[in-house]
Steps between C-alpha positions, in 0.01 A plus 500: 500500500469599864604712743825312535560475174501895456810447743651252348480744152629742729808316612527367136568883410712581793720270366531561119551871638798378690640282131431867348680703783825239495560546125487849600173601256277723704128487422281776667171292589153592592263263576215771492415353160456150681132417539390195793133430403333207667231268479261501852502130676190298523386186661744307281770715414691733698643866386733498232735809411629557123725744435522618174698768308393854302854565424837434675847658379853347642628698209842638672530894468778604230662692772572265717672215307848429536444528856476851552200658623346823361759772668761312360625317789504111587209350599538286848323204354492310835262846627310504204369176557397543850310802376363331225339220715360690730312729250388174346394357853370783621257536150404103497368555888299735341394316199419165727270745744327684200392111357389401826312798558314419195365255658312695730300713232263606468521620853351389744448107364175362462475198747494223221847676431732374737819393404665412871747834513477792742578805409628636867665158597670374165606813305798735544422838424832675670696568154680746345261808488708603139516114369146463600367836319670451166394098484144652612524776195654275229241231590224731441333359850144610538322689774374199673835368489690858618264469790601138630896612442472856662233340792728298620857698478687510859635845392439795350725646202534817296514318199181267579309842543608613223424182298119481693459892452562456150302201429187619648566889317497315182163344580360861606602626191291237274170647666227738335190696656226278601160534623432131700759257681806387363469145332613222671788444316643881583385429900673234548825658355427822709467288784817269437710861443330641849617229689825523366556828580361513815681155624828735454432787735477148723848477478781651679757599302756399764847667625683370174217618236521834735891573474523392136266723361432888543253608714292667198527191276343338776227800518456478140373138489280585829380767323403365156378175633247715698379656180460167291303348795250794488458477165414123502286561801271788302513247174380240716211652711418858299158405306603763252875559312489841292849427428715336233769307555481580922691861390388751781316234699575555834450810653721516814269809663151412393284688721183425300567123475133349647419131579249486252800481230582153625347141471463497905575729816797310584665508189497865518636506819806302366511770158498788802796351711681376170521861393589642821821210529566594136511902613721443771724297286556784251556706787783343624625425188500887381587610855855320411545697214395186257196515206262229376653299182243647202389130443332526845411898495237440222301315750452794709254798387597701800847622435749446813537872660872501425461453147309779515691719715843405281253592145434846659875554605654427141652769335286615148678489191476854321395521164 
């Protein structure tokens, strides 16, 4: 099966969706579930793309038989069509790019590798930020694979740095002390989750992104993103890690921080202005009244001055 054919099973469902929706049975679908591997072309075969299925419920909910939907009122079955095919559009785009993508990894190719696609030219990577984030999640995508999505992305989203932030947290957290460089393994997913993060603050959030979301939301994900990208930064280049799990790893005031801590000169450098961008974040962030999410605070081992100034102001209990 090839590219075309993932279409054509595409179209195939689009249309049993619209037998379902006339008889007026109303299945709540999500193709997260739906996997697109594919086998790489050679000099006698070209790519070919198989879908194939974890698990896939049509099962209609109880509450909405009879043609009623879950407040009790009739369901406009000629609307809930349109929405269902676009979800199911909008999550097959995502599937198709996720397959060819695969194509392209481990990244970048070696030469022998090349299977007559370009990533820049033939690819469409402008799709729904939430679509693309929950296919991304469900699929389990790898860092390699975040990278080449988030890379490539005309525009930034809350919910993408949320989804990157996340990602690359859960990575910090699987991390004990060390005494000698990381493994290349752990680099190469340090590096994949750097580039990620710093391919966002890249982006402009636009006018839209800007009006639809609060000015401290916005802040927030500035402000955490700084922090993971430190502490990928110190895993990466620090010759020693004291710490488990990254908890209390970056030190947004470290006077005492010396070059001699690091693998090279320059990579200290980049340690020195990552903390200073990740300072001035938190800054702005508690300047607007807002505090860190505790998922991202355990990074820190300097506590943000208005966490401490609020601790000091809090009334004692008596006893």
């Amino acid at each position: 099966m090839y590219a075309q054919h993932v279409r054509q099973l595409r179209d195939t469902l689009l249309r049993d969706l619209s037998i379902l929706c006339a008889a007026q049975m109303a299945p709540d679908v999500d193709l997260a579930t739906l996997f697109v591997a594919c086998r790489p072309a050679n000099e006698r075969r070209p790519a070919k793309y198989v879908p194939f299925l974890q698990s896939f419920d049509l099962a209609m909910p109880k509450s909405q038989g009879q043609g009623q939907g879950r407040d009790g009122r009739e369901i406009d079955w000629v609307q809930h069509e349109r929405d269902l095919a676009q979800k199911v559009k909008k999550q097959f785009a995502v599937l198709e790019l996720l397959a060819q993508l695969a194509l392209f990894l481990p990244y970048p190719l070696p030469e022998d590798r090349n299977h007559g696609l370009d990533l820049d030219r033939d690819l469409d990577f402008d799709h729904d930020p939430e679509t693309l984030v929950h296919v991304l999640h469900a699929a389990r995508a790898s860092s390699d694979m975040l990278h080449l999505v988030i890379s490539r992305v005309p525009k930034y989203a809350p919910i993408l740095a949320e989804y990157v932030a996340g990602y690359a947290r859960s990575q910090l957290f699987c991390l004990y002390p060390r005494d000698e460089t990381p493994p290349d393994y752990i680099r190469k997913a340090l590096e994949s989750h750097y580039n990620a993060v710093t391919r966002l603050f890249q982006l402009d959030p636009g006018d839209e992104c800007s009006q639809q979301q609060p000015a401290h939301h916005l802040l927030e994900g500035r402000a955490i993103l700084r922090i993971v990208q430190a502490a990928l930064l110190i895993q990466l280049h620090a010759n020693v890690i004291t710490v488990y799990e990254s908890r209390g790893l970056v030190q947004l005031d470290d006077p005492h921080d010396t070059p001699d801590a690091y693998a090279s000169h320059e990579d200290f450098v980049a340690v020195t202005q990552a903390r200073r961008d990740a300072r001035e974040a938190v800054q702005a962030l508690y300047a607007a009244g807002r505090r860190l999410p505790l998922n991202t605070r355990s990074l820190l081992k300097d506590e943000p001055v208005a966490d401490q100034v609020s601790y000091l102001q809090t009334p004692k209990l008596r006893t």
